Amino acid sequence: MNFDKEVFKNKKVLITGHTGFKGSWLALWLSKMGAKVYGVSNNIPTKPSNFEILNLEKDITDIRIDIKDSKLLINKVKEIEPQFLFHLAAQSLVKKSYEKTPETYLTNTFGTINVMESLRTLENNCTAVLITSDKVYKNKEWVWGYKESDQIGGYDPYSASKGCAEIIISSYYKSFFEFSENIKFGVARAGNVIGGGDWAPNRIIPDCIKSWMNNEEVILRNPLSTRPWQHVLEPLSGYLTLAAALYEGKIKNGEAFNFGPIAEQNRSVEELVIKLIDYFPKAKFKIKKEERAIYKEAKLLKLNCDKAFSELNWLPRFSFEQTIAETAQWYSLFIQKNSE
């Protein structure tokens, strides 16, 4: 852990998207550190749900608001007066962004605008971490990692919407927050997070687990695509480290940070599934060769995290093997508990 947990103790912390995969783990972590956690979300996005499995409703203040509703969100943030804010709420699925493109842009851009407007209304001191994605970079399919200073872009609707969110955040910083006395914020970019409790559709780990629970094969359509796979606790520790550093005045306001595994941890989808099968010996998969992908998605993606290493003293802890082991153990226990 690269931060002092006392920073968050007894503080009011607002999380948007607290019912999602990463949001629910972040809410649990903050609650365990003694924070007074408030969660804003429009629904519980999956069934099963990590939010429900963790029974978080009893430990935090659970609020139902769509972040696209500016009036409701702004009024609620002003009422809570959070001392920390973590913005995770988003339409985060690439495939869904092709199927529901306007919804993706509205949620990821206007939702971000409403969060920034909410910060503008606050008179108390508040430190915010705004989570976007590793897919904000204009992907040139090169073998070295993208740095925070590299060009923002994105050809699929999800990536482009997150790129738009970054431009919005940068504009708000220059226009309203660069010299703010009470609002500090940073941007966190991470992606390809795996771990127990993820049930979102069209993600490789949940797809595997759901298929294997039904004694079905998993079909791999892009087996050679590589990603910087990381356990969910890794980027969350980055978000918390970033928030603490901003709060304590150790880093400059308004900057972006990548959070990802070491370069050697980039593995293909096929490698990931083969390693996961070690923990599910009866599981099977097959590769489906398609002449043309229905939805275009990057084949190669890697982050350079030197800035987080040097300025935040943040380092990933889990090896690829540990990441898979922790993930497999969670799902194994879930399957065991639900088959009794």
mmCIF file of C-alpha atoms in Angstrom:
data_model
loop_
_atom_site.group_PDB
_atom_site.id
_atom_site.type_symbol
_atom_site.label_atom_id
_atom_site.label_comp_id
_atom_site.label_asym_id
_atom_site.label_seq_id
_atom_site.Cartn_x
_atom_site.Cartn_y
_atom_site.Cartn_z
ATOM 1 C CA MET A 1 0.000 0.000 0.000
ATOM 2 C CA ASN A 2 1.535 3.296 -1.134
ATOM 3 C CA PHE A 3 -0.578 5.704 0.919
ATOM 4 C CA ASP A 4 -1.506 6.387 4.511
ATOM 5 C CA LYS A 5 -4.984 4.953 5.099
ATOM 6 C CA GLU A 6 -5.527 7.546 7.830
ATOM 7 C CA VAL A 7 -5.931 10.098 5.024
ATOM 8 C CA PHE A 8 -9.393 8.664 4.298
ATOM 9 C CA LYS A 9 -10.508 7.843 7.839
ATOM 10 C CA ASN A 10 -13.745 9.658 8.809
ATOM 11 C CA LYS A 11 -13.707 11.549 5.510
ATOM 12 C CA LYS A 12 -16.793 11.853 3.330
ATOM 13 C CA VAL A 13 -15.987 10.071 0.065
ATOM 14 C CA LEU A 14 -18.318 10.086 -2.944
ATOM 15 C CA ILE A 15 -17.972 7.392 -5.613
ATOM 16 C CA THR A 16 -19.873 7.570 -8.888
ATOM 17 C CA GLY A 17 -20.433 4.104 -10.341
ATOM 18 C CA HIS A 18 -20.124 2.370 -6.969
ATOM 19 C CA THR A 19 -22.347 -0.541 -8.043
ATOM 20 C CA GLY A 20 -19.983 -1.566 -10.851
ATOM 21 C CA PHE A 21 -17.045 -3.944 -10.685
ATOM 22 C CA LYS A 22 -14.253 -1.511 -9.801
ATOM 23 C CA GLY A 23 -16.574 0.866 -7.984
ATOM 24 C CA SER A 24 -17.827 -1.808 -5.597
ATOM 25 C CA TRP A 25 -14.300 -2.914 -4.673
ATOM 26 C CA LEU A 26 -13.271 0.721 -4.156
ATOM 27 C CA ALA A 27 -16.316 1.327 -1.937
ATOM 28 C CA LEU A 28 -15.436 -1.722 0.158
ATOM 29 C CA TRP A 29 -11.786 -0.689 0.504
ATOM 30 C CA LEU A 30 -12.648 2.860 1.565
ATOM 31 C CA SER A 31 -15.301 1.626 3.984
ATOM 32 C CA LYS A 32 -12.777 -0.729 5.602
ATOM 33 C CA MET A 33 -10.425 2.245 6.070
ATOM 34 C CA GLY A 34 -13.090 4.103 8.017
ATOM 35 C CA ALA A 35 -14.297 6.481 5.317
ATOM 36 C CA LYS A 36 -17.912 7.633 5.181
ATOM 37 C CA VAL A 37 -18.722 6.357 1.713
ATOM 38 C CA TYR A 38 -21.515 7.706 -0.495
ATOM 39 C CA GLY A 39 -22.251 5.959 -3.773
ATOM 40 C CA VAL A 40 -24.070 7.404 -6.778
ATOM 41 C CA SER A 41 -25.285 5.083 -9.531
ATOM 42 C CA ASN A 42 -28.370 4.749 -11.709
ATOM 43 C CA ASN A 43 -28.681 0.971 -11.270
ATOM 44 C CA ILE A 44 -27.002 -2.315 -10.430
ATOM 45 C CA PRO A 45 -25.500 -3.174 -13.823
ATOM 46 C CA THR A 46 -25.090 -6.954 -13.682
ATOM 47 C CA LYS A 47 -26.612 -10.111 -12.279
ATOM 48 C CA PRO A 48 -24.818 -11.509 -10.304
ATOM 49 C CA SER A 49 -23.489 -8.263 -8.852
ATOM 50 C CA ASN A 50 -20.351 -7.731 -6.802
ATOM 51 C CA PHE A 51 -22.133 -4.863 -5.059
ATOM 52 C CA GLU A 52 -24.839 -7.257 -3.863
ATOM 53 C CA ILE A 53 -22.437 -10.125 -3.118
ATOM 54 C CA LEU A 54 -20.433 -7.814 -0.832
ATOM 55 C CA ASN A 55 -23.665 -6.568 0.761
ATOM 56 C CA LEU A 56 -22.328 -3.023 0.505
ATOM 57 C CA GLU A 57 -25.693 -1.388 0.999
ATOM 58 C CA LYS A 58 -25.366 -1.906 4.750
ATOM 59 C CA ASP A 59 -21.932 -0.216 4.937
ATOM 60 C CA ILE A 60 -22.337 2.840 2.710
ATOM 61 C CA THR A 61 -24.952 5.412 1.670
ATOM 62 C CA ASP A 62 -26.397 4.036 -1.579
ATOM 63 C CA ILE A 63 -27.912 6.737 -3.840
ATOM 64 C CA ARG A 64 -29.731 6.198 -7.141
ATOM 65 C CA ILE A 65 -28.975 9.056 -9.564
ATOM 66 C CA ASP A 66 -28.147 8.975 -13.265
ATOM 67 C CA ILE A 67 -25.036 11.125 -13.768
ATOM 68 C CA LYS A 68 -26.615 12.463 -16.973
ATOM 69 C CA ASP A 69 -29.177 14.240 -14.745
ATOM 70 C CA SER A 70 -27.233 17.423 -14.032
ATOM 71 C CA LYS A 71 -29.671 19.005 -11.587
ATOM 72 C CA LEU A 72 -30.039 15.936 -9.375
ATOM 73 C CA LEU A 73 -26.316 15.193 -9.379
ATOM 74 C CA ILE A 74 -25.199 18.746 -8.668
ATOM 75 C CA ASN A 75 -27.715 19.149 -5.840
ATOM 76 C CA LYS A 76 -26.717 15.841 -4.257
ATOM 77 C CA VAL A 77 -22.974 16.580 -4.425
ATOM 78 C CA LYS A 78 -23.593 20.005 -2.916
ATOM 79 C CA GLU A 79 -25.665 18.400 -0.143
ATOM 80 C CA ILE A 80 -23.029 15.766 0.688
ATOM 81 C CA GLU A 81 -20.027 18.128 0.515
ATOM 82 C CA PRO A 82 -17.567 15.270 -0.142
ATOM 83 C CA GLN A 83 -13.943 15.657 0.853
ATOM 84 C CA PHE A 84 -12.949 13.093 -1.775
ATOM 85 C CA LEU A 85 -14.665 12.186 -5.046
ATOM 86 C CA PHE A 86 -13.888 9.242 -7.320
ATOM 87 C CA HIS A 87 -15.631 9.371 -10.706
ATOM 88 C CA LEU A 88 -15.975 5.866 -12.177
ATOM 89 C CA ALA A 89 -19.526 5.911 -13.586
ATOM 90 C CA ALA A 90 -19.411 5.205 -17.319
ATOM 91 C CA GLN A 91 -20.605 3.075 -20.199
ATOM 92 C CA SER A 92 -17.430 1.007 -20.244
ATOM 93 C CA LEU A 93 -17.981 -1.756 -22.817
ATOM 94 C CA VAL A 94 -16.521 -1.485 -26.319
ATOM 95 C CA LYS A 95 -19.094 -3.752 -27.981
ATOM 96 C CA LYS A 96 -22.001 -1.953 -26.313
ATOM 97 C CA SER A 97 -20.560 1.355 -27.531
ATOM 98 C CA TYR A 98 -21.197 0.166 -31.108
ATOM 99 C CA GLU A 99 -24.704 -0.988 -30.268
ATOM 100 C CA LYS A 100 -25.684 2.018 -28.125
ATOM 101 C CA THR A 101 -23.435 4.740 -29.446
ATOM 102 C CA PRO A 102 -25.456 7.853 -28.454
ATOM 103 C CA GLU A 103 -25.930 6.481 -24.926
ATOM 104 C CA THR A 104 -22.178 5.863 -24.646
ATOM 105 C CA TYR A 105 -21.309 9.417 -25.673
ATOM 106 C CA LEU A 106 -23.975 10.958 -23.458
ATOM 107 C CA THR A 107 -22.918 9.014 -20.365
ATOM 108 C CA ASN A 108 -19.183 9.405 -20.822
ATOM 109 C CA THR A 109 -19.153 13.047 -21.927
ATOM 110 C CA PHE A 110 -22.175 14.779 -20.388
ATOM 111 C CA GLY A 111 -21.780 12.631 -17.286
ATOM 112 C CA THR A 112 -18.236 13.954 -16.967
ATOM 113 C CA ILE A 113 -19.422 17.526 -17.536
ATOM 114 C CA ASN A 114 -21.966 17.131 -14.745
ATOM 115 C CA VAL A 115 -19.312 15.813 -12.360
ATOM 116 C CA MET A 116 -17.068 18.776 -13.178
ATOM 117 C CA GLU A 117 -19.981 21.182 -12.700
ATOM 118 C CA SER A 118 -20.699 19.502 -9.365
ATOM 119 C CA LEU A 119 -17.131 20.208 -8.261
ATOM 120 C CA ARG A 120 -17.561 23.850 -9.241
ATOM 121 C CA THR A 121 -20.460 24.231 -6.809
ATOM 122 C CA LEU A 122 -18.461 23.044 -3.809
ATOM 123 C CA GLU A 123 -17.190 25.552 -1.295
ATOM 124 C CA ASN A 124 -15.452 22.968 0.889
ATOM 125 C CA ASN A 125 -12.083 21.393 0.070
ATOM 126 C CA CYS A 126 -12.452 18.357 -2.187
ATOM 127 C CA THR A 127 -9.901 16.096 -3.850
ATOM 128 C CA ALA A 128 -11.169 14.241 -6.929
ATOM 129 C CA VAL A 129 -9.830 11.399 -9.056
ATOM 130 C CA LEU A 130 -11.439 11.152 -12.482
ATOM 131 C CA ILE A 131 -11.078 7.706 -14.030
ATOM 132 C CA THR A 132 -11.004 7.467 -17.820
ATOM 133 C CA SER A 133 -9.301 4.556 -19.628
ATOM 134 C CA ASP A 134 -6.091 3.283 -21.187
ATOM 135 C CA LYS A 135 -8.041 3.368 -24.457
ATOM 136 C CA VAL A 136 -8.004 7.183 -24.599
ATOM 137 C CA TYR A 137 -4.717 7.053 -26.517
ATOM 138 C CA LYS A 138 -4.672 7.171 -30.298
ATOM 139 C CA ASN A 139 -3.689 3.547 -30.757
ATOM 140 C CA LYS A 140 -0.956 3.091 -33.336
ATOM 141 C CA GLU A 141 -0.458 -0.588 -32.482
ATOM 142 C CA TRP A 142 3.142 0.061 -31.491
ATOM 143 C CA VAL A 143 5.065 -2.203 -29.136
ATOM 144 C CA TRP A 144 6.113 0.379 -26.540
ATOM 145 C CA GLY A 145 3.812 1.776 -23.885
ATOM 146 C CA TYR A 146 1.796 4.948 -24.218
ATOM 147 C CA LYS A 147 2.858 7.837 -21.987
ATOM 148 C CA GLU A 148 0.551 10.446 -20.461
ATOM 149 C CA SER A 149 1.863 13.016 -22.953
ATOM 150 C CA ASP A 150 0.965 10.918 -26.017
ATOM 151 C CA GLN A 151 -1.837 11.884 -28.371
ATOM 152 C CA ILE A 152 -5.432 11.343 -27.257
ATOM 153 C CA GLY A 153 -7.694 9.634 -29.785
ATOM 154 C CA GLY A 154 -9.896 6.608 -30.344
ATOM 155 C CA TYR A 155 -11.705 5.119 -33.315
ATOM 156 C CA ASP A 156 -14.340 2.963 -31.581
ATOM 157 C CA PRO A 157 -17.158 4.896 -29.861
ATOM 158 C CA TYR A 158 -16.090 3.884 -26.350
ATOM 159 C CA SER A 159 -12.479 5.011 -26.817
ATOM 160 C CA ALA A 160 -13.556 8.207 -28.553
ATOM 161 C CA SER A 161 -16.056 9.018 -25.790
ATOM 162 C CA LYS A 162 -13.329 8.637 -23.184
ATOM 163 C CA GLY A 163 -11.036 10.818 -25.297
ATOM 164 C CA CYS A 164 -13.802 13.428 -25.334
ATOM 165 C CA ALA A 165 -14.057 13.159 -21.547
ATOM 166 C CA GLU A 166 -10.322 13.853 -21.267
ATOM 167 C CA ILE A 167 -10.657 16.992 -23.402
ATOM 168 C CA ILE A 168 -13.568 18.130 -21.245
ATOM 169 C CA ILE A 169 -11.586 17.565 -18.047
ATOM 170 C CA SER A 170 -8.582 19.449 -19.460
ATOM 171 C CA SER A 171 -10.805 22.360 -20.477
ATOM 172 C CA TYR A 172 -12.400 22.565 -17.034
ATOM 173 C CA TYR A 173 -8.961 22.494 -15.439
ATOM 174 C CA LYS A 174 -7.637 25.371 -17.533
ATOM 175 C CA SER A 175 -10.880 27.351 -17.318
ATOM 176 C CA PHE A 176 -11.872 26.904 -13.674
ATOM 177 C CA PHE A 177 -9.573 24.765 -11.517
ATOM 178 C CA GLU A 178 -5.936 25.534 -12.362
ATOM 179 C CA PHE A 179 -5.730 28.104 -9.581
ATOM 180 C CA SER A 180 -8.554 26.776 -7.409
ATOM 181 C CA GLU A 181 -7.970 26.995 -3.686
ATOM 182 C CA ASN A 182 -10.398 24.253 -2.702
ATOM 183 C CA ILE A 183 -10.607 21.739 -5.581
ATOM 184 C CA LYS A 184 -7.764 19.412 -6.527
ATOM 185 C CA PHE A 185 -8.064 16.620 -9.045
ATOM 186 C CA GLY A 186 -6.106 14.142 -11.086
ATOM 187 C CA VAL A 187 -6.922 11.834 -13.997
ATOM 188 C CA ALA A 188 -6.324 8.081 -13.793
ATOM 189 C CA ARG A 189 -5.961 5.886 -16.882
ATOM 190 C CA ALA A 190 -6.132 2.128 -16.484
ATOM 191 C CA GLY A 191 -7.755 -0.729 -18.307
ATOM 192 C CA ASN A 192 -8.082 -4.470 -18.771
ATOM 193 C CA VAL A 193 -8.764 -4.989 -15.115
ATOM 194 C CA ILE A 194 -9.650 -8.508 -14.017
ATOM 195 C CA GLY A 195 -10.523 -10.039 -10.673
ATOM 196 C CA GLY A 196 -13.319 -11.618 -8.720
ATOM 197 C CA GLY A 197 -16.723 -10.018 -8.960
ATOM 198 C CA ASP A 198 -16.683 -8.917 -12.588
ATOM 199 C CA TRP A 199 -19.851 -10.097 -14.328
ATOM 200 C CA ALA A 200 -20.007 -7.675 -17.255
ATOM 201 C CA PRO A 201 -20.894 -9.151 -20.654
ATOM 202 C CA ASN A 202 -18.298 -9.454 -23.418
ATOM 203 C CA ARG A 203 -15.340 -9.467 -21.064
ATOM 204 C CA ILE A 204 -13.056 -12.452 -21.246
ATOM 205 C CA ILE A 205 -13.016 -13.572 -17.588
ATOM 206 C CA PRO A 206 -16.787 -13.279 -16.963
ATOM 207 C CA ASP A 207 -17.446 -14.946 -20.332
ATOM 208 C CA CYS A 208 -15.215 -17.853 -19.329
ATOM 209 C CA ILE A 209 -16.746 -18.292 -15.895
ATOM 210 C CA LYS A 210 -20.337 -18.067 -17.139
ATOM 211 C CA SER A 211 -19.657 -20.604 -19.896
ATOM 212 C CA TRP A 212 -17.851 -23.026 -17.618
ATOM 213 C CA MET A 213 -20.587 -22.798 -14.982
ATOM 214 C CA ASN A 214 -22.901 -24.111 -17.718
ATOM 215 C CA ASN A 215 -20.380 -26.737 -18.939
ATOM 216 C CA GLU A 216 -19.942 -24.862 -22.214
ATOM 217 C CA GLU A 217 -16.868 -24.057 -24.263
ATOM 218 C CA VAL A 218 -15.563 -20.507 -24.415
ATOM 219 C CA ILE A 219 -15.179 -19.153 -27.926
ATOM 220 C CA LEU A 220 -12.137 -16.911 -28.434
ATOM 221 C CA ARG A 221 -12.565 -14.553 -31.363
ATOM 222 C CA ASN A 222 -9.415 -12.467 -30.831
ATOM 223 C CA PRO A 223 -6.981 -14.908 -29.183
ATOM 224 C CA LEU A 224 -3.837 -13.021 -30.164
ATOM 225 C CA SER A 225 -4.928 -9.596 -28.898
ATOM 226 C CA THR A 226 -2.637 -8.533 -26.068
ATOM 227 C CA ARG A 227 -3.544 -6.422 -23.066
ATOM 228 C CA PRO A 228 -1.894 -5.161 -19.865
ATOM 229 C CA TRP A 229 -3.903 -7.475 -17.608
ATOM 230 C CA GLN A 230 -3.962 -6.387 -13.980
ATOM 231 C CA HIS A 231 -5.834 -7.382 -10.839
ATOM 232 C CA VAL A 232 -8.579 -4.965 -9.815
ATOM 233 C CA LEU A 233 -6.792 -4.032 -6.575
ATOM 234 C CA GLU A 234 -3.788 -2.709 -8.518
ATOM 235 C CA PRO A 235 -5.402 0.313 -10.244
ATOM 236 C CA LEU A 236 -7.575 0.946 -7.183
ATOM 237 C CA SER A 237 -4.416 1.299 -5.105
ATOM 238 C CA GLY A 238 -3.253 3.749 -7.779
ATOM 239 C CA TYR A 239 -6.434 5.814 -7.513
ATOM 240 C CA LEU A 240 -6.115 5.944 -3.728
ATOM 241 C CA THR A 241 -2.419 6.799 -3.916
ATOM 242 C CA LEU A 242 -3.157 9.603 -6.386
ATOM 243 C CA ALA A 243 -5.948 10.987 -4.197
ATOM 244 C CA ALA A 244 -3.759 10.921 -1.086
ATOM 245 C CA ALA A 245 -0.849 12.619 -2.877
ATOM 246 C CA LEU A 246 -3.129 15.387 -4.165
ATOM 247 C CA TYR A 247 -4.723 15.823 -0.739
ATOM 248 C CA GLU A 248 -1.312 16.139 0.914
ATOM 249 C CA GLY A 249 -0.034 18.541 -1.747
ATOM 250 C CA LYS A 250 2.743 16.223 -2.919
ATOM 251 C CA ILE A 251 1.983 16.489 -6.650
ATOM 252 C CA LYS A 252 0.711 19.078 -9.100
ATOM 253 C CA ASN A 253 -3.027 19.555 -9.579
ATOM 254 C CA GLY A 254 -4.762 18.478 -12.810
ATOM 255 C CA GLU A 255 -2.306 15.857 -14.081
ATOM 256 C CA ALA A 256 -2.952 12.423 -15.630
ATOM 257 C CA PHE A 257 -1.390 9.134 -14.506
ATOM 258 C CA ASN A 258 -1.259 5.670 -16.074
ATOM 259 C CA PHE A 259 -1.765 2.658 -13.811
ATOM 260 C CA GLY A 260 -0.858 -0.687 -15.256
ATOM 261 C CA PRO A 261 1.327 -3.775 -14.804
ATOM 262 C CA ILE A 262 4.991 -4.082 -15.685
ATOM 263 C CA ALA A 263 5.642 -4.456 -19.412
ATOM 264 C CA GLU A 264 6.368 -8.172 -19.152
ATOM 265 C CA GLN A 265 2.803 -8.757 -17.982
ATOM 266 C CA ASN A 266 1.260 -7.986 -21.366
ATOM 267 C CA ARG A 267 -0.210 -11.311 -22.463
ATOM 268 C CA SER A 268 -2.558 -12.477 -25.176
ATOM 269 C CA VAL A 269 -6.170 -13.452 -24.605
ATOM 270 C CA GLU A 270 -5.282 -17.070 -25.363
ATOM 271 C CA GLU A 271 -2.450 -17.083 -22.786
ATOM 272 C CA LEU A 272 -4.809 -15.633 -20.194
ATOM 273 C CA VAL A 273 -7.444 -18.319 -20.762
ATOM 274 C CA ILE A 274 -4.914 -21.167 -20.789
ATOM 275 C CA LYS A 275 -3.530 -20.002 -17.441
ATOM 276 C CA LEU A 276 -7.058 -19.649 -16.020
ATOM 277 C CA ILE A 277 -7.913 -23.201 -17.086
ATOM 278 C CA ASP A 278 -5.220 -24.466 -14.712
ATOM 279 C CA TYR A 279 -7.733 -23.693 -11.944
ATOM 280 C CA PHE A 280 -10.750 -25.104 -13.823
ATOM 281 C CA PRO A 281 -9.431 -28.408 -15.208
ATOM 282 C CA LYS A 282 -12.715 -29.442 -16.838
ATOM 283 C CA ALA A 283 -13.005 -26.156 -18.707
ATOM 284 C CA LYS A 284 -12.551 -25.921 -22.485
ATOM 285 C CA PHE A 285 -12.191 -23.268 -25.132
ATOM 286 C CA LYS A 286 -11.968 -23.060 -28.893
ATOM 287 C CA ILE A 287 -10.837 -20.398 -31.297
ATOM 288 C CA LYS A 288 -13.307 -19.104 -33.826
ATOM 289 C CA LYS A 289 -11.664 -17.698 -36.915
ATOM 290 C CA GLU A 290 -13.553 -14.790 -38.427
ATOM 291 C CA GLU A 291 -12.736 -13.248 -41.791
ATOM 292 C CA ARG A 292 -13.652 -9.764 -40.587
ATOM 293 C CA ALA A 293 -14.279 -8.517 -37.085
ATOM 294 C CA ILE A 294 -17.768 -7.124 -36.625
ATOM 295 C CA TYR A 295 -16.500 -4.576 -34.125
ATOM 296 C CA LYS A 296 -13.076 -3.070 -34.615
ATOM 297 C CA GLU A 297 -10.923 -3.132 -31.487
ATOM 298 C CA ALA A 298 -7.212 -2.612 -30.847
ATOM 299 C CA LYS A 299 -5.048 -5.727 -31.074
ATOM 300 C CA LEU A 300 -2.060 -4.392 -29.144
ATOM 301 C CA LEU A 301 -2.162 -2.072 -26.146
ATOM 302 C CA LYS A 302 0.461 -1.235 -23.544
ATOM 303 C CA LEU A 303 0.930 1.522 -20.965
ATOM 304 C CA ASN A 304 4.055 3.274 -19.758
ATOM 305 C CA CYS A 305 3.629 3.825 -16.014
ATOM 306 C CA ASP A 306 6.963 5.495 -15.263
ATOM 307 C CA LYS A 307 5.240 8.692 -14.133
ATOM 308 C CA ALA A 308 3.249 6.880 -11.435
ATOM 309 C CA PHE A 309 6.387 5.019 -10.380
ATOM 310 C CA SER A 310 8.498 8.169 -10.031
ATOM 311 C CA GLU A 311 6.005 10.787 -8.800
ATOM 312 C CA LEU A 312 3.674 8.640 -6.686
ATOM 313 C CA ASN A 313 6.054 5.846 -5.720
ATOM 314 C CA TRP A 314 3.319 3.509 -6.944
ATOM 315 C CA LEU A 315 4.205 -0.004 -8.055
ATOM 316 C CA PRO A 316 2.041 -2.951 -9.094
ATOM 317 C CA ARG A 317 2.315 -5.852 -6.652
ATOM 318 C CA PHE A 318 0.891 -8.927 -8.405
ATOM 319 C CA SER A 319 2.641 -10.996 -11.035
ATOM 320 C CA PHE A 320 0.597 -12.338 -13.945
ATOM 321 C CA GLU A 321 0.420 -15.710 -12.186
ATOM 322 C CA GLN A 322 -0.756 -14.120 -8.907
ATOM 323 C CA THR A 323 -3.349 -12.069 -10.785
ATOM 324 C CA ILE A 324 -4.826 -15.214 -12.314
ATOM 325 C CA ALA A 325 -4.622 -17.154 -9.034
ATOM 326 C CA GLU A 326 -6.468 -14.469 -7.035
ATOM 327 C CA THR A 327 -9.111 -14.139 -9.741
ATOM 328 C CA ALA A 328 -9.631 -17.900 -10.066
ATOM 329 C CA GLN A 329 -9.858 -18.380 -6.317
ATOM 330 C CA TRP A 330 -12.643 -15.805 -6.005
ATOM 331 C CA TYR A 331 -14.749 -17.394 -8.750
ATOM 332 C CA SER A 332 -14.073 -20.911 -7.446
ATOM 333 C CA LEU A 333 -15.378 -19.934 -4.022
ATOM 334 C CA PHE A 334 -18.398 -18.243 -5.599
ATOM 335 C CA ILE A 335 -19.239 -21.340 -7.645
ATOM 336 C CA GLN A 336 -18.745 -23.580 -4.638
ATOM 337 C CA LYS A 337 -20.973 -21.442 -2.415
ATOM 338 C CA ASN A 338 -23.738 -21.243 -5.012
ATOM 339 C CA SER A 339 -23.706 -24.970 -5.753
ATOM 340 C CA GLU A 340 -24.223 -26.057 -2.137
#
